[in-house]
Tab-separated table of C-alpha atoms and ligand atoms in Angstrom:
chain	number	residue	atom	x	y	z
A	1	MET	CA	-1.612	-38.048	-23.084
A	2	ARG	CA	-3.148	-38.282	-26.271
A	3	ALA	CA	-4.201	-34.647	-28.508
A	4	ASP	CA	-7.316	-34.950	-27.522
A	5	GLU	CA	-7.691	-36.316	-24.094
A	6	LEU	CA	-4.779	-32.641	-23.887
A	7	GLU	CA	-8.320	-30.869	-25.638
A	8	VAL	CA	-10.340	-32.799	-22.791
A	9	THR	CA	-7.858	-31.655	-19.926
A	10	SER	CA	-7.484	-27.887	-21.044
A	11	ASP	CA	-11.323	-27.028	-21.149
A	12	ALA	CA	-12.198	-28.356	-18.110
A	13	LEU	CA	-9.616	-27.117	-16.978
A	14	ARG	CA	-9.910	-22.924	-18.979
A	15	GLY	CA	-13.487	-24.140	-16.940
A	16	LYS	CA	-12.869	-23.952	-13.588
A	17	ILE	CA	-10.601	-21.073	-14.424
A	18	ILE	CA	-13.503	-19.361	-15.718
A	19	GLU	CA	-15.586	-19.810	-12.696
A	20	ALA	CA	-13.386	-19.126	-9.794
A	21	GLU	CA	-12.638	-15.487	-11.701
A	22	ALA	CA	-16.079	-15.417	-11.062
A	23	SER	CA	-16.343	-16.061	-7.759
A	24	ASN	CA	-13.768	-13.837	-7.604
A	25	ARG	CA	-15.422	-11.207	-8.772
A	26	VAL	CA	-18.557	-11.791	-6.902
A	27	LYS	CA	-16.738	-11.596	-3.413
A	28	ALA	CA	-15.047	-8.651	-4.098
A	29	GLU	CA	-18.014	-7.372	-5.745
A	30	PHE	CA	-19.981	-7.681	-2.532
A	31	LEU	CA	-16.944	-6.264	-0.154
A	32	ALA	CA	-16.876	-3.204	-1.643
A	33	THR	CA	-20.615	-2.640	-1.308
A	34	MET	CA	-20.353	-3.377	2.444
A	35	SER	CA	-17.846	-0.181	3.143
A	36	HIS	CA	-20.783	1.352	1.369
A	37	GLU	CA	-22.973	0.508	3.577
A	38	LEU	CA	-20.199	1.065	6.318
A	39	ARG	CA	-19.169	4.279	6.113
A	40	THR	CA	-22.442	5.815	5.275
A	41	PRO	CA	-23.549	5.482	8.771
A	42	LEU	CA	-19.267	5.835	10.536
A	43	ASN	CA	-19.774	9.790	8.352
A	44	ALA	CA	-22.683	10.171	10.558
A	45	ILE	CA	-21.113	9.259	13.280
A	46	ALA	CA	-18.011	11.858	13.081
A	47	GLY	CA	-20.999	14.186	11.958
A	48	TYR	CA	-22.618	14.039	14.794
A	49	THR	CA	-19.937	14.121	17.301
A	50	GLN	CA	-18.079	16.492	16.042
A	51	LEU	CA	-21.814	18.508	16.863
A	52	ILE	CA	-21.850	18.157	20.258
A	53	ASP	CA	-18.202	18.778	20.620
A	54	MET	CA	-18.585	22.250	19.430
A	55	GLY	CA	-21.390	22.963	22.143
A	56	VAL	CA	-24.600	22.911	19.237
A	57	ARG	CA	-26.525	21.082	21.468
A	58	GLY	CA	-25.794	22.197	24.978
A	59	PRO	CA	-22.253	23.259	27.680
A	60	VAL	CA	-19.938	20.551	27.238
A	61	THR	CA	-17.676	19.926	29.843
A	62	GLU	CA	-13.555	18.899	30.027
A	63	ALA	CA	-14.731	14.900	30.473
A	64	GLN	CA	-17.286	14.720	27.421
A	65	HIS	CA	-14.890	16.229	25.246
A	66	LEU	CA	-12.426	13.949	25.939
A	67	ASP	CA	-14.910	11.158	25.446
A	68	LEU	CA	-16.255	13.089	22.445
A	69	SER	CA	-12.398	13.054	21.297
A	70	ARG	CA	-12.294	9.454	21.845
A	71	ILE	CA	-15.489	8.507	19.600
A	72	THR	CA	-13.457	10.494	16.793
A	73	ARG	CA	-10.234	8.932	17.039
A	74	SER	CA	-12.304	5.371	16.804
A	75	GLN	CA	-14.609	6.694	14.117
A	76	ARG	CA	-11.402	7.483	12.405
A	77	HIS	CA	-9.792	4.098	12.720
A	78	LEU	CA	-12.231	1.535	11.847
A	79	MET	CA	-12.668	4.628	8.822
A	80	GLY	CA	-9.331	4.403	7.034
A	81	LEU	CA	-9.174	-0.033	7.536
A	82	ILE	CA	-12.828	0.458	5.983
A	83	ASN	CA	-10.535	2.428	3.379
A	84	GLU	CA	-8.216	0.155	2.921
A	85	ILE	CA	-11.051	-3.153	2.771
A	86	LEU	CA	-12.250	-0.732	0.056
A	87	ASN	CA	-9.459	-0.188	-2.562
A	88	PHE	CA	-8.529	-3.239	-2.412
A	89	ALA	CA	-12.028	-4.553	-3.538
A	90	LYS	CA	-12.142	-2.843	-6.378
A	91	LEU	CA	-8.584	-4.180	-7.005
A	92	GLU	CA	-10.218	-7.677	-7.065
A	93	ALA	CA	-12.971	-7.005	-8.920
A	94	GLY	CA	-10.663	-5.087	-11.353
A	95	THR	CA	-12.768	-2.304	-11.721
A	96	VAL	CA	-9.466	0.222	-10.770
A	97	LEU	CA	-8.159	2.125	-13.266
A	98	VAL	CA	-4.232	2.600	-13.945
A	99	ALA	CA	-2.976	5.536	-15.955
A	100	GLU	CA	-0.200	5.249	-18.295
A	101	THR	CA	2.381	8.027	-18.403
A	102	ASP	CA	6.075	9.339	-17.754
A	103	VAL	CA	6.205	9.288	-14.275
A	104	ASP	CA	10.124	10.985	-12.721
A	105	VAL	CA	11.374	9.231	-10.912
A	106	ARG	CA	13.022	12.339	-8.734
A	107	GLU	CA	9.638	13.599	-8.454
A	108	ILE	CA	8.177	10.839	-6.274
A	109	LEU	CA	11.258	9.854	-3.972
A	110	THR	CA	10.939	13.670	-3.236
A	111	GLY	CA	7.256	14.138	-2.879
A	112	THR	CA	6.987	10.452	-0.416
A	113	LYS	CA	10.593	12.084	1.337
A	114	GLU	CA	8.505	15.322	2.486
A	115	MET	CA	5.672	12.959	3.555
A	116	MET	CA	7.072	10.448	6.173
A	117	ALA	CA	10.243	12.639	7.295
A	118	PRO	CA	8.221	14.045	10.284
A	119	GLN	CA	7.190	10.550	10.772
A	120	MET	CA	11.204	9.282	10.854
A	121	ASP	CA	12.306	11.951	12.824
A	122	ARG	CA	9.558	11.436	15.403
A	123	LYS	CA	10.917	7.987	16.057
A	124	LYS	CA	14.025	8.898	15.579
A	125	LEU	CA	14.596	6.622	12.897
A	126	ARG	CA	17.780	8.270	9.924
A	127	PHE	CA	16.506	8.528	7.379
A	128	ASP	CA	18.346	8.222	4.636
A	129	VAL	CA	17.256	8.945	0.805
A	130	SER	CA	20.305	10.583	-0.641
A	131	VAL	CA	19.854	9.434	-3.795
A	132	LEU	CA	17.550	12.591	-4.315
A	133	ASP	CA	21.907	13.175	-5.114
A	134	GLY	CA	22.026	10.699	-7.846
A	135	LEU	CA	18.986	11.893	-9.515
A	136	GLU	CA	20.157	15.734	-9.623
A	137	GLY	CA	20.965	15.996	-13.299
A	138	SER	CA	19.636	13.196	-15.183
A	139	PRO	CA	16.187	12.781	-15.002
A	140	LEU	CA	14.918	8.694	-14.806
A	141	ALA	CA	10.937	7.654	-15.508
A	142	ILE	CA	8.990	5.150	-15.193
A	143	ARG	CA	6.388	4.501	-17.300
A	144	GLY	CA	2.946	4.115	-14.885
A	145	ASP	CA	0.788	6.141	-12.574
A	146	GLU	CA	1.884	8.694	-10.517
A	147	ASP	CA	-0.497	8.287	-7.365
A	148	LYS	CA	0.090	4.597	-7.310
A	149	ILE	CA	3.030	4.864	-7.599
A	150	ARG	CA	3.475	7.015	-4.847
A	151	GLN	CA	0.630	5.074	-2.992
A	152	ILE	CA	2.884	1.858	-2.937
A	153	VAL	CA	6.121	3.736	-2.037
A	154	LEU	CA	4.327	5.063	0.919
A	155	ASN	CA	3.415	2.023	2.016
A	156	LEU	CA	6.718	1.237	2.074
A	157	LEU	CA	7.779	3.563	3.414
A	158	THR	CA	4.897	3.507	5.877
A	159	ASN	CA	6.149	-0.047	7.151
A	160	ALA	CA	10.233	0.391	7.145
A	161	GLN	CA	8.881	2.344	9.773
A	162	LYS	CA	6.705	0.801	11.538
A	163	PHE	CA	8.773	-2.338	12.389
A	164	THR	CA	12.078	-0.384	12.386
A	165	PRO	CA	13.101	0.884	16.263
A	166	GLU	CA	13.767	3.282	17.258
A	167	GLY	CA	16.978	4.357	16.633
A	168	GLY	CA	17.246	1.828	13.283
A	169	SER	CA	17.064	3.863	9.596
A	170	VAL	CA	15.235	3.267	6.945
A	171	GLU	CA	17.326	4.357	2.758
A	172	VAL	CA	15.654	4.335	0.086
A	173	GLY	CA	18.020	3.513	-3.648
A	174	TYR	CA	16.835	2.678	-7.246
A	175	ASP	CA	18.257	0.687	-9.799
A	176	SER	CA	17.461	0.728	-13.197
A	177	ASP	CA	18.683	-0.302	-17.165
A	178	GLU	CA	16.856	-0.121	-20.091
A	179	THR	CA	13.570	-1.201	-19.266
A	180	SER	CA	12.928	-1.422	-15.916
A	181	VAL	CA	13.439	0.282	-12.769
A	182	SER	CA	13.784	-0.627	-9.348
A	183	ILE	CA	12.978	1.450	-6.303
A	184	ARG	CA	14.388	-0.535	-3.019
A	185	ILE	CA	13.481	0.279	0.860
A	186	CYS	CA	16.193	-1.144	3.096
A	187	ASP	CA	15.373	-1.002	7.176
A	188	THR	CA	17.673	-2.489	9.797
A	189	GLY	CA	14.360	-3.316	11.497
A	190	ILE	CA	12.828	-6.360	12.850
A	191	GLY	CA	13.188	-8.515	10.122
A	192	ILE	CA	10.766	-11.304	8.759
A	193	ALA	CA	11.333	-15.254	8.975
A	194	ALA	CA	11.695	-17.212	6.124
A	195	SER	CA	8.703	-18.745	6.330
A	196	GLU	CA	6.659	-16.144	6.898
A	197	LEU	CA	8.007	-14.278	3.942
A	198	ARG	CA	6.071	-15.675	1.186
A	199	ASN	CA	2.758	-14.998	2.959
A	200	ILE	CA	2.585	-11.483	3.678
A	201	PHE	CA	2.040	-9.978	0.071
A	202	GLU	CA	-1.506	-11.731	1.044
A	203	PRO	CA	-4.476	-10.030	2.031
A	204	PHE	CA	-5.323	-9.821	5.761
A	205	VAL	CA	-1.836	-11.398	6.337
A	206	GLN	CA	0.295	-9.951	9.291
A	207	VAL	CA	3.185	-11.994	10.263
A	208	ASN	CA	2.374	-10.625	14.617
A	209	PRO	CA	-0.939	-9.695	14.574
A	210	LEU	CA	-0.790	-8.365	17.954
A	211	LEU	CA	2.450	-5.867	17.833
A	212	THR	CA	0.590	-4.399	13.703
A	213	ARG	CA	-2.715	-4.551	15.712
A	214	SER	CA	-1.475	-1.973	17.933
A	215	THR	CA	-1.088	0.607	15.154
A	216	ASP	CA	-3.147	0.865	11.550
A	217	GLY	CA	-3.281	-1.735	9.318
A	218	VAL	CA	-5.036	-4.697	8.276
A	219	GLY	CA	-2.261	-6.589	6.848
A	220	LEU	CA	-3.600	-5.210	3.080
A	221	GLY	CA	-0.776	-2.772	1.807
A	222	LEU	CA	0.847	-4.688	0.754
A	223	ALA	CA	-1.547	-6.372	-1.206
A	224	ILE	CA	-2.925	-3.780	-2.679
A	225	SER	CA	0.914	-2.682	-3.384
A	226	ARG	CA	1.640	-6.373	-5.442
A	227	SER	CA	-1.823	-6.188	-7.010
A	228	LEU	CA	-1.287	-2.270	-8.536
A	229	ALA	CA	2.224	-3.175	-9.398
A	230	ARG	CA	0.985	-5.773	-11.364
A	231	ALA	CA	-1.484	-3.795	-13.036
A	232	MET	CA	1.469	-1.624	-13.858
A	233	GLY	CA	3.148	-4.182	-15.217
A	234	GLY	CA	6.189	-4.255	-12.419
A	235	ASP	CA	6.394	-6.640	-9.438
A	236	VAL	CA	6.710	-6.477	-5.978
A	237	VAL	CA	9.022	-8.268	-4.421
A	238	ALA	CA	10.941	-8.579	-0.859
A	239	GLU	CA	14.077	-9.862	1.064
A	240	SER	CA	14.654	-9.859	4.872
A	241	THR	CA	16.671	-11.477	7.356
A	242	LEU	CA	14.563	-11.659	10.833
A	243	GLY	CA	15.878	-10.320	14.023
A	244	SER	CA	18.260	-7.661	11.020
A	245	GLY	CA	15.973	-6.118	8.842
A	246	SER	CA	14.813	-6.276	5.176
A	247	THR	CA	14.367	-5.023	2.115
A	248	PHE	CA	11.414	-4.050	-0.251
A	249	THR	CA	11.708	-3.767	-3.944
A	250	LEU	CA	9.015	-2.282	-6.550
A	251	THR	CA	10.129	-2.776	-10.049
A	252	LEU	CA	8.647	-1.229	-12.712
A	253	ARG	CA	8.714	-0.293	-16.120
A	254	ARG	CA	11.216	2.281	-17.539
A	255	ALA	CA	9.851	5.089	-19.560
A	256	THR	CA	11.903	5.567	-22.928
A	257	VAL	CA	12.410	9.499	-22.768
A	258	ALA	CA	13.299	10.691	-26.418
A	259	ALA	CA	16.434	11.850	-26.925
A	260	PRO	CA	17.083	15.653	-26.558
A	261	ALA	CA	18.019	17.211	-29.630
A	262	ALA	CA	20.929	18.332	-30.512
A	263	ASP	CA	21.692	21.983	-31.219
A	264	ALA	CA	21.181	23.688	-34.474
D	1	LIG	P1	-0.357	-4.296	7.792
D	1	LIG	O1	0.998	-3.174	7.103
D	1	LIG	O2	-1.101	-2.871	7.588
D	1	LIG	O3	-0.435	-5.053	8.680
D	1	LIG	P2	1.069	-4.926	5.260
D	1	LIG	O4	0.086	-5.691	4.105
D	1	LIG	O5	1.492	-4.218	4.545
D	1	LIG	O6	-0.144	-4.717	6.433
D	1	LIG	O7	1.591	-6.272	6.235
D	1	LIG	C1	1.832	-7.732	6.064
D	1	LIG	C2	2.511	-7.881	7.245
D	1	LIG	O8	4.342	-7.854	6.602
D	1	LIG	C3	2.933	-6.813	8.081
D	1	LIG	O9	2.229	-7.255	9.515
D	1	LIG	C4	4.096	-7.154	8.884
D	1	LIG	O10	3.702	-8.571	9.659
D	1	LIG	C5	4.739	-8.059	7.467
D	1	LIG	N1	5.924	-6.545	7.069
D	1	LIG	C6	5.949	-5.617	6.303
D	1	LIG	N2	6.506	-4.633	5.628
D	1	LIG	C7	7.635	-4.980	6.782
D	1	LIG	C8	9.167	-5.304	7.510
D	1	LIG	N3	9.718	-3.525	6.686
D	1	LIG	N4	9.789	-5.456	8.444
D	1	LIG	C9	8.907	-5.904	8.950
D	1	LIG	N5	7.798	-6.609	9.153
D	1	LIG	C10	6.765	-6.397	7.946
């Protein structure tokens, strides 16, 4: 192709990219506005249900109390889904701010372990975070946003817990080199077929919607996690074998920790 033809092609391509980005932004903004509109009446449902349940409007029978708790449960479920959609829309619209700080890997793993342990216990899963011992005397830090890193790790751990049958195990590991740190979450769960593996990071993709719909989630967790990781200059990847388990790896930039000053 001649140089002038190449220039026309690349101009046309650039135009298409700008168009696609603009349309993406409009869609994401619409989604964000809609999510706000949906949350307002849901808050009202929660408020009035609570008011009735407290007996403010008159005595409440046991049967009515049960119905009200069902309304509250459904309201919370719907609110959770809408919040997830709103988070995703914000990410797509590019309105999420990502902090740049040094984040201690040990703190992330300790915090997420404490948050997840009760759920793992309830499902009789072996939850192994013994890698923490190795971080005792040698601090390891990631460059990124602490809340967002915790959100990603929690999401991967929640999935591992959701998709691993009772009696299985979930193990957390890490790797590091001079420039990056990887946090690995391995489970002995149901696994994902190779043909599905490349799609699971796409928004609203669930391999087995019947199974997942009975639990929480709409198929946005991995899409959000990967976008957040990429916004911090990293990535999330998955390996899996159907029927024997999956490994999700979050890789982020390693913080360059200053060498300790020599004793005078
Ligand atoms: P959600 O969990 O809300 O369904 P995600 O985006 O977090 O959405 O995950 C998308 C899909 O990827 C899940 O519905 C499930 O089919 C599959 N998946 C994710 N993590 C695992 C895992 N650890 N083991 C098996 N399948 C998984």
